[in-house]
Amino acid sequence: MMQQKTVKAVVVSGAHQVHCENRAIEWHDDQVLVRVERGGICGSDIHYYQHGRAGMSVLKAPMVLGHEFVGIIDQAPAESGLRPGQRVAINPSQPCQQCALCLEGKQNLCRSMRFMGSAQFFPHVNGGFAEYVAVNPVQCVPYDASVAAKVIAFAEPLAVCIHAVRQAGDLTGKRVLVTGAGPIGCLVIAAALASGATEVMATDISERCRELAHQMGASLTADPRVTDITAGWTENGGAFDVCFEASGAASAVASAVSFTRPGGIIVQLGMGTPEVNYPVGPLLVKEVQLRGSFRFTSEFTTAVRWLESGKIKPLPLLTAEIAMTEAVSALDLAADKERAAKVQLVF
């Protein structure tokens, strides 16, 4: 049986066209109705707000924003094992589970992935910035209700970072560099240390971001434009076993090769730059491995557990908590990297 409800939602319809408005949502008996508590604003939300697109995903119709959110179950199928009142983190991934990639356990690479809050396909897939959201039971990861929702709301970006760390392989005893210390870079720092890295350093052009990197565990930070420190990182072929490139800036993408030791690994997870003058020669002669990292698979549940247990403490990154009715102000703040790291909407 189909049910319907009118809820308030944060809707983007074009560049600088975001409104909190009423939307009708529908759900079937085999779905879970979740009352949303919190939602973290991501870079893609900011791109939809500022440009009406995020990368190649262009808005063709109004869409509910948001894919980093947590809530409380309102209704759930009896056979799902979920119950009303249960606090859950919502995995925004909806892979097809039928293609060869999904069957190999690489659901993050599914060509038919329906990712919440994404305009990649049409009709677009609405996100979680709404008072209530209907999702599939498999998307719900219950967590201990004694843990603050504002902590668990970091599960989705942390999952991205845990996946990136796993792309690098065993980090035990490794020396690591993270270029770009925004929310993702800072969570990579914490995830790398939690995964056995001996030392993690970070670069960012923002003094505020460098300070946050320290708070998240970086032993040393540097402005990449000031070479007093970074010049030493290129000696003897490179200083770091693994480099996580989290900025997407062309200069940072290129510099990662010189900072990585012969036989080392670069994990690329920053997506900012479409074209880079890449140092292929040094990559080749040092046999540096370049590995891409995109979204996550089972790491979402791992992220919930690491946050739940306190293995990762993300709250230094939480800049502001703003009511959903003030979504435009929240997006403006989140877009200002000199003032904000992570901004959460409160529903």
Coordinates of C-alpha atoms in Angstrom, one line a residue:
M1 CA 0.0 0.0 0.0
M2 CA 1.2 3.5 -0.9
Q3 CA 1.2 6.2 1.8
Q4 CA 1.7 9.9 1.4
K5 CA 2.7 12.8 3.5
T6 CA 3.5 16.5 3.0
V7 CA 6.8 17.7 4.5
K8 CA 9.0 20.7 4.5
A9 CA 12.2 20.1 2.4
V10 CA 15.2 22.1 1.2
V11 CA 14.8 22.2 -2.5
V12 CA 17.3 23.5 -5.2
S13 CA 15.8 24.4 -8.6
G14 CA 18.8 26.2 -10.1
A15 CA 21.8 28.3 -9.3
H16 CA 21.1 30.4 -6.2
Q17 CA 17.6 29.1 -6.1
V18 CA 17.2 27.2 -2.9
H19 CA 14.0 27.3 -0.8
C20 CA 12.5 25.6 2.2
E21 CA 9.1 24.4 0.8
N22 CA 6.4 21.9 1.1
R23 CA 6.8 18.6 -0.8
A24 CA 4.7 15.5 -1.0
I25 CA 6.6 12.3 -0.3
E26 CA 5.3 8.8 -0.9
W27 CA 6.4 5.4 0.5
H28 CA 5.5 1.8 0.2
D29 CA 4.9 -0.7 3.0
D30 CA 8.3 -2.3 2.3
Q31 CA 10.1 1.1 2.9
V32 CA 11.2 2.9 6.1
L33 CA 9.9 6.3 7.0
V34 CA 12.6 8.3 8.8
R35 CA 12.1 11.6 10.7
V36 CA 15.3 13.5 9.9
E37 CA 17.3 15.0 12.7
R38 CA 20.5 16.3 11.2
G39 CA 22.0 16.8 7.8
G40 CA 25.6 17.8 7.0
I41 CA 26.2 20.2 4.0
C42 CA 28.6 18.7 1.5
G43 CA 30.6 20.2 -1.4
S44 CA 28.2 18.8 -3.9
D45 CA 25.2 20.6 -2.1
I46 CA 27.2 23.8 -2.4
H47 CA 27.9 23.3 -6.1
Y48 CA 24.2 22.7 -6.8
Y49 CA 23.4 25.9 -4.9
Q50 CA 26.0 28.0 -6.5
H51 CA 26.1 26.7 -10.1
G52 CA 23.0 24.5 -10.6
R53 CA 25.3 21.5 -11.2
A54 CA 27.9 19.3 -9.4
G55 CA 30.5 18.2 -11.9
M56 CA 28.7 16.5 -14.8
S57 CA 25.4 16.3 -12.9
V58 CA 23.2 19.2 -14.1
L59 CA 19.8 20.1 -12.5
K60 CA 16.9 19.6 -14.9
A61 CA 14.2 19.8 -12.3
P62 CA 13.8 20.8 -8.6
M63 CA 15.5 18.4 -6.3
V64 CA 15.8 17.9 -2.5
L65 CA 19.4 18.4 -1.4
G66 CA 21.5 16.4 1.0
H67 CA 23.1 13.0 1.4
E68 CA 24.7 13.2 4.9
F69 CA 21.9 12.7 7.3
V70 CA 20.6 10.9 10.3
G71 CA 17.2 10.4 11.8
I72 CA 14.7 8.5 13.9
I73 CA 12.5 5.7 12.5
D74 CA 8.8 6.6 12.3
Q75 CA 7.6 3.5 10.5
A76 CA 9.3 0.3 9.4
P77 CA 8.3 -3.0 7.8
A78 CA 7.8 -5.7 10.5
E79 CA 10.2 -8.1 8.9
S80 CA 13.0 -5.5 8.5
G81 CA 14.3 -5.9 12.1
L82 CA 14.0 -2.1 12.5
R83 CA 11.6 -0.5 14.9
P84 CA 9.9 2.9 15.4
G85 CA 12.0 5.2 17.7
Q86 CA 15.3 3.7 16.6
R87 CA 18.0 6.2 15.7
V88 CA 19.6 5.5 12.3
A89 CA 22.3 6.8 10.0
I90 CA 21.1 6.6 6.4
N91 CA 23.4 5.3 3.7
P92 CA 22.6 7.4 0.6
S93 CA 23.8 4.8 -1.8
Q94 CA 21.3 2.8 -3.8
P95 CA 23.3 0.5 -6.2
C96 CA 21.5 -1.8 -8.6
Q97 CA 23.0 -5.0 -6.9
Q98 CA 22.6 -6.8 -10.2
C99 CA 25.5 -5.7 -12.4
A100 CA 28.9 -7.3 -12.5
L101 CA 30.5 -4.5 -10.4
C102 CA 27.9 -4.8 -7.7
L103 CA 28.3 -8.6 -7.7
E104 CA 32.0 -8.1 -7.2
G105 CA 31.4 -6.0 -4.1
K106 CA 32.3 -2.8 -6.0
Q107 CA 28.8 -1.2 -5.5
N108 CA 30.4 2.3 -5.4
L109 CA 31.4 1.9 -9.1
C110 CA 27.8 0.8 -10.1
R111 CA 26.9 2.6 -13.4
S112 CA 23.3 2.6 -12.3
M113 CA 23.9 4.0 -8.8
R114 CA 21.0 6.0 -7.5
F115 CA 22.7 8.3 -5.0
M116 CA 20.5 10.5 -2.8
G117 CA 20.7 14.2 -3.5
S118 CA 22.2 13.7 -7.0
A119 CA 21.1 15.0 -10.4
Q120 CA 23.2 12.5 -12.3
F121 CA 20.0 10.7 -13.6
F122 CA 16.7 12.1 -14.6
P123 CA 14.3 12.0 -12.8
H124 CA 16.8 13.2 -10.1
V125 CA 17.1 11.3 -6.8
N126 CA 15.9 13.4 -4.0
G127 CA 18.1 13.8 -0.9
G128 CA 17.6 13.8 2.8
F129 CA 17.2 17.5 3.7
A130 CA 13.6 17.1 4.6
E131 CA 11.5 16.6 7.7
Y132 CA 10.8 13.0 6.7
V133 CA 12.4 10.7 4.1
A134 CA 11.4 7.3 2.8
V135 CA 14.3 4.9 2.3
N136 CA 14.9 1.2 1.9
P137 CA 15.6 -0.9 5.1
V138 CA 19.1 -1.8 3.9
Q139 CA 20.0 1.9 3.9
C140 CA 19.4 2.2 7.6
V141 CA 22.3 1.6 10.1
P142 CA 21.0 1.7 13.7
Y143 CA 23.3 3.3 16.3
D144 CA 23.5 3.8 20.1
A145 CA 21.0 6.5 21.0
S146 CA 23.3 7.8 23.7
V147 CA 25.7 9.0 21.0
A148 CA 24.9 12.6 19.7
A149 CA 23.2 12.8 16.3
K150 CA 25.7 15.6 15.4
V151 CA 28.5 13.0 15.7
I152 CA 26.9 10.3 13.6
A153 CA 26.0 12.8 10.9
F154 CA 29.7 12.6 9.9
A155 CA 29.2 8.9 8.9
E156 CA 28.9 9.6 5.1
P157 CA 32.1 11.8 4.7
L158 CA 34.0 9.5 7.1
A159 CA 33.0 6.5 5.0
V160 CA 34.5 8.2 2.0
C161 CA 37.8 8.6 4.0
I162 CA 37.8 5.1 5.3
H163 CA 37.4 3.8 1.8
A164 CA 40.3 6.0 0.6
V165 CA 42.5 4.6 3.5
R166 CA 41.6 1.1 2.4
Q167 CA 42.6 1.9 -1.2
A168 CA 46.1 2.6 0.1
G169 CA 46.4 -0.8 1.7
D170 CA 48.1 -1.5 5.0
L171 CA 49.1 1.8 6.7
T172 CA 50.8 0.2 9.7
G173 CA 54.0 2.1 10.4
K174 CA 53.6 4.3 7.3
R175 CA 54.4 8.0 7.0
V176 CA 51.5 9.8 5.4
L177 CA 50.8 13.1 3.8
V178 CA 47.3 14.6 3.2
T179 CA 47.1 17.5 0.8
G180 CA 44.0 19.6 1.4
A181 CA 42.7 19.8 5.0
G182 CA 39.0 20.5 4.4
P183 CA 36.5 18.2 6.2
I184 CA 37.5 15.2 4.0
G185 CA 41.2 15.8 4.4
C186 CA 40.9 16.2 8.1
L187 CA 38.8 13.0 8.4
V188 CA 41.4 11.2 6.3
I189 CA 44.0 12.3 8.8
A190 CA 42.0 10.7 11.6
A191 CA 41.2 7.6 9.7
A192 CA 44.8 7.1 8.7
L193 CA 46.0 7.3 12.3
A194 CA 43.2 5.0 13.4
S195 CA 44.4 2.5 10.7
G196 CA 48.0 2.4 12.0
A197 CA 49.9 5.2 10.3
T198 CA 52.8 6.3 12.4
E199 CA 52.8 9.9 11.3
V200 CA 50.5 12.1 9.3
M201 CA 51.3 15.5 8.0
A202 CA 49.0 17.9 6.0
T203 CA 49.1 20.9 3.7
D204 CA 46.5 23.6 3.0
I205 CA 46.7 27.2 2.0
S206 CA 44.2 28.1 4.8
E207 CA 45.6 28.7 8.3
R208 CA 42.2 27.8 9.8
C209 CA 42.2 24.4 7.9
R210 CA 45.8 23.8 9.1
E211 CA 44.7 24.3 12.7
L212 CA 41.8 21.9 12.2
A213 CA 44.3 19.4 10.8
H214 CA 46.3 19.6 13.9
Q215 CA 43.2 19.1 16.0
M216 CA 42.4 16.0 14.0
G217 CA 45.9 14.5 14.6
A218 CA 48.3 15.9 12.1
S219 CA 51.8 16.1 13.6
L220 CA 52.9 18.9 11.3
T221 CA 51.1 21.2 8.8
A222 CA 52.4 23.5 6.1
D223 CA 51.2 26.1 3.6
P224 CA 52.2 24.5 0.3
R225 CA 53.1 28.0 -1.0
V226 CA 55.8 28.3 1.6
T227 CA 58.7 26.0 0.6
D228 CA 60.8 26.2 3.8
I229 CA 59.2 22.9 5.0
T230 CA 58.0 21.2 1.8
A231 CA 61.3 21.5 0.0
G232 CA 62.7 18.8 2.3
W233 CA 59.8 16.5 1.4
T234 CA 61.2 15.9 -2.1
E235 CA 64.7 14.8 -1.1
N236 CA 65.9 11.3 -1.8
G237 CA 63.0 10.8 -4.1
G238 CA 60.2 11.7 -1.7
A239 CA 59.5 11.6 2.0
F240 CA 56.1 9.9 2.3
D241 CA 55.0 6.3 1.9
V242 CA 51.4 7.3 1.1
C243 CA 49.9 10.6 -0.1
F244 CA 46.2 11.3 0.1
E245 CA 45.3 14.1 -2.3
A246 CA 42.1 15.6 -1.0
S247 CA 42.1 19.1 -2.4
G248 CA 41.6 18.6 -6.2
A249 CA 43.8 21.7 -6.8
A250 CA 46.0 21.3 -9.8
S251 CA 49.2 22.3 -8.0
A252 CA 48.5 19.8 -5.2
V253 CA 47.7 17.0 -7.6
A254 CA 50.9 17.5 -9.4
S255 CA 53.1 18.0 -6.3
A256 CA 51.9 14.7 -4.7
V257 CA 54.3 12.8 -7.1
S258 CA 57.4 14.6 -5.8
F259 CA 56.4 14.1 -2.2
T260 CA 55.8 10.4 -2.5
R261 CA 58.8 8.1 -2.1
P262 CA 59.8 5.6 -4.9
G263 CA 57.5 2.6 -4.8
G264 CA 54.9 4.7 -2.8
I265 CA 51.2 5.2 -3.3
I266 CA 49.1 8.2 -4.1
V267 CA 45.3 8.0 -3.4
Q268 CA 43.4 10.7 -5.3
L269 CA 40.1 11.6 -3.8
G270 CA 39.9 15.4 -4.4
M271 CA 37.8 16.1 -7.5
G272 CA 38.2 19.8 -8.0
T273 CA 40.4 20.1 -11.2
P274 CA 39.3 18.8 -14.6
E275 CA 42.8 19.3 -16.2
V276 CA 46.2 18.9 -14.6
N277 CA 49.7 19.2 -16.1
Y278 CA 50.7 15.8 -14.6
P279 CA 54.3 14.7 -14.0
V280 CA 54.0 11.4 -15.7
G281 CA 57.8 10.9 -16.0
P282 CA 58.5 11.1 -12.3
L283 CA 55.5 8.9 -11.5
L284 CA 56.9 6.3 -14.0
V285 CA 60.5 6.3 -13.0
K286 CA 59.7 6.1 -9.2
E287 CA 57.1 3.4 -9.8
V288 CA 54.6 5.4 -7.8
Q289 CA 51.1 3.9 -7.8
L290 CA 48.2 6.3 -8.5
R291 CA 44.9 5.0 -7.1
G292 CA 41.5 6.6 -7.4
S293 CA 39.0 6.6 -4.6
F294 CA 35.3 7.1 -5.0
R295 CA 32.6 7.1 -2.4
F296 CA 32.4 3.8 -0.4
T297 CA 30.8 0.4 0.0
S298 CA 30.7 -1.4 3.4
E299 CA 32.7 1.4 4.9
F300 CA 29.5 3.3 5.7
T301 CA 28.7 0.9 8.5
T302 CA 32.3 0.9 9.6
A303 CA 32.1 4.7 9.8
V304 CA 29.0 4.6 12.0
R305 CA 30.8 2.1 14.3
W306 CA 34.0 4.2 14.6
L307 CA 32.0 7.3 15.4
E308 CA 29.7 5.4 17.8
S309 CA 32.7 4.0 19.7
G310 CA 34.7 7.3 19.7
K311 CA 37.5 5.9 17.6
I312 CA 37.0 9.0 15.5
K313 CA 36.1 12.3 17.1
P314 CA 34.8 14.6 14.4
L315 CA 33.4 17.6 16.3
P316 CA 36.4 19.9 15.9
L317 CA 35.1 20.1 12.3
L318 CA 31.5 21.1 13.2
T319 CA 31.4 24.9 12.6
A320 CA 27.7 25.6 13.0
E321 CA 24.2 24.0 13.5
I322 CA 21.5 25.9 11.6
A323 CA 17.8 25.4 11.3
M324 CA 16.6 24.0 8.0
T325 CA 14.5 27.1 7.4
E326 CA 17.8 29.1 7.2
A327 CA 19.2 26.7 4.6
V328 CA 20.4 29.5 2.3
S329 CA 22.4 31.1 5.1
A330 CA 23.8 27.7 6.0
L331 CA 24.9 27.1 2.4
D332 CA 26.5 30.5 2.2
L333 CA 28.4 29.8 5.4
A334 CA 29.5 26.3 4.3
A335 CA 30.8 27.7 1.0
D336 CA 33.1 30.1 2.8
K337 CA 36.2 28.0 3.6
E338 CA 37.8 30.7 5.6
R339 CA 34.9 30.6 8.1
A340 CA 33.5 27.1 8.0
A341 CA 34.4 23.4 7.8
K342 CA 31.2 21.4 8.3
V343 CA 27.8 23.0 8.7
Q344 CA 24.8 20.9 9.8
L345 CA 21.2 21.6 9.2
V346 CA 18.9 20.9 12.1
F347 CA 15.4 19.5 11.3

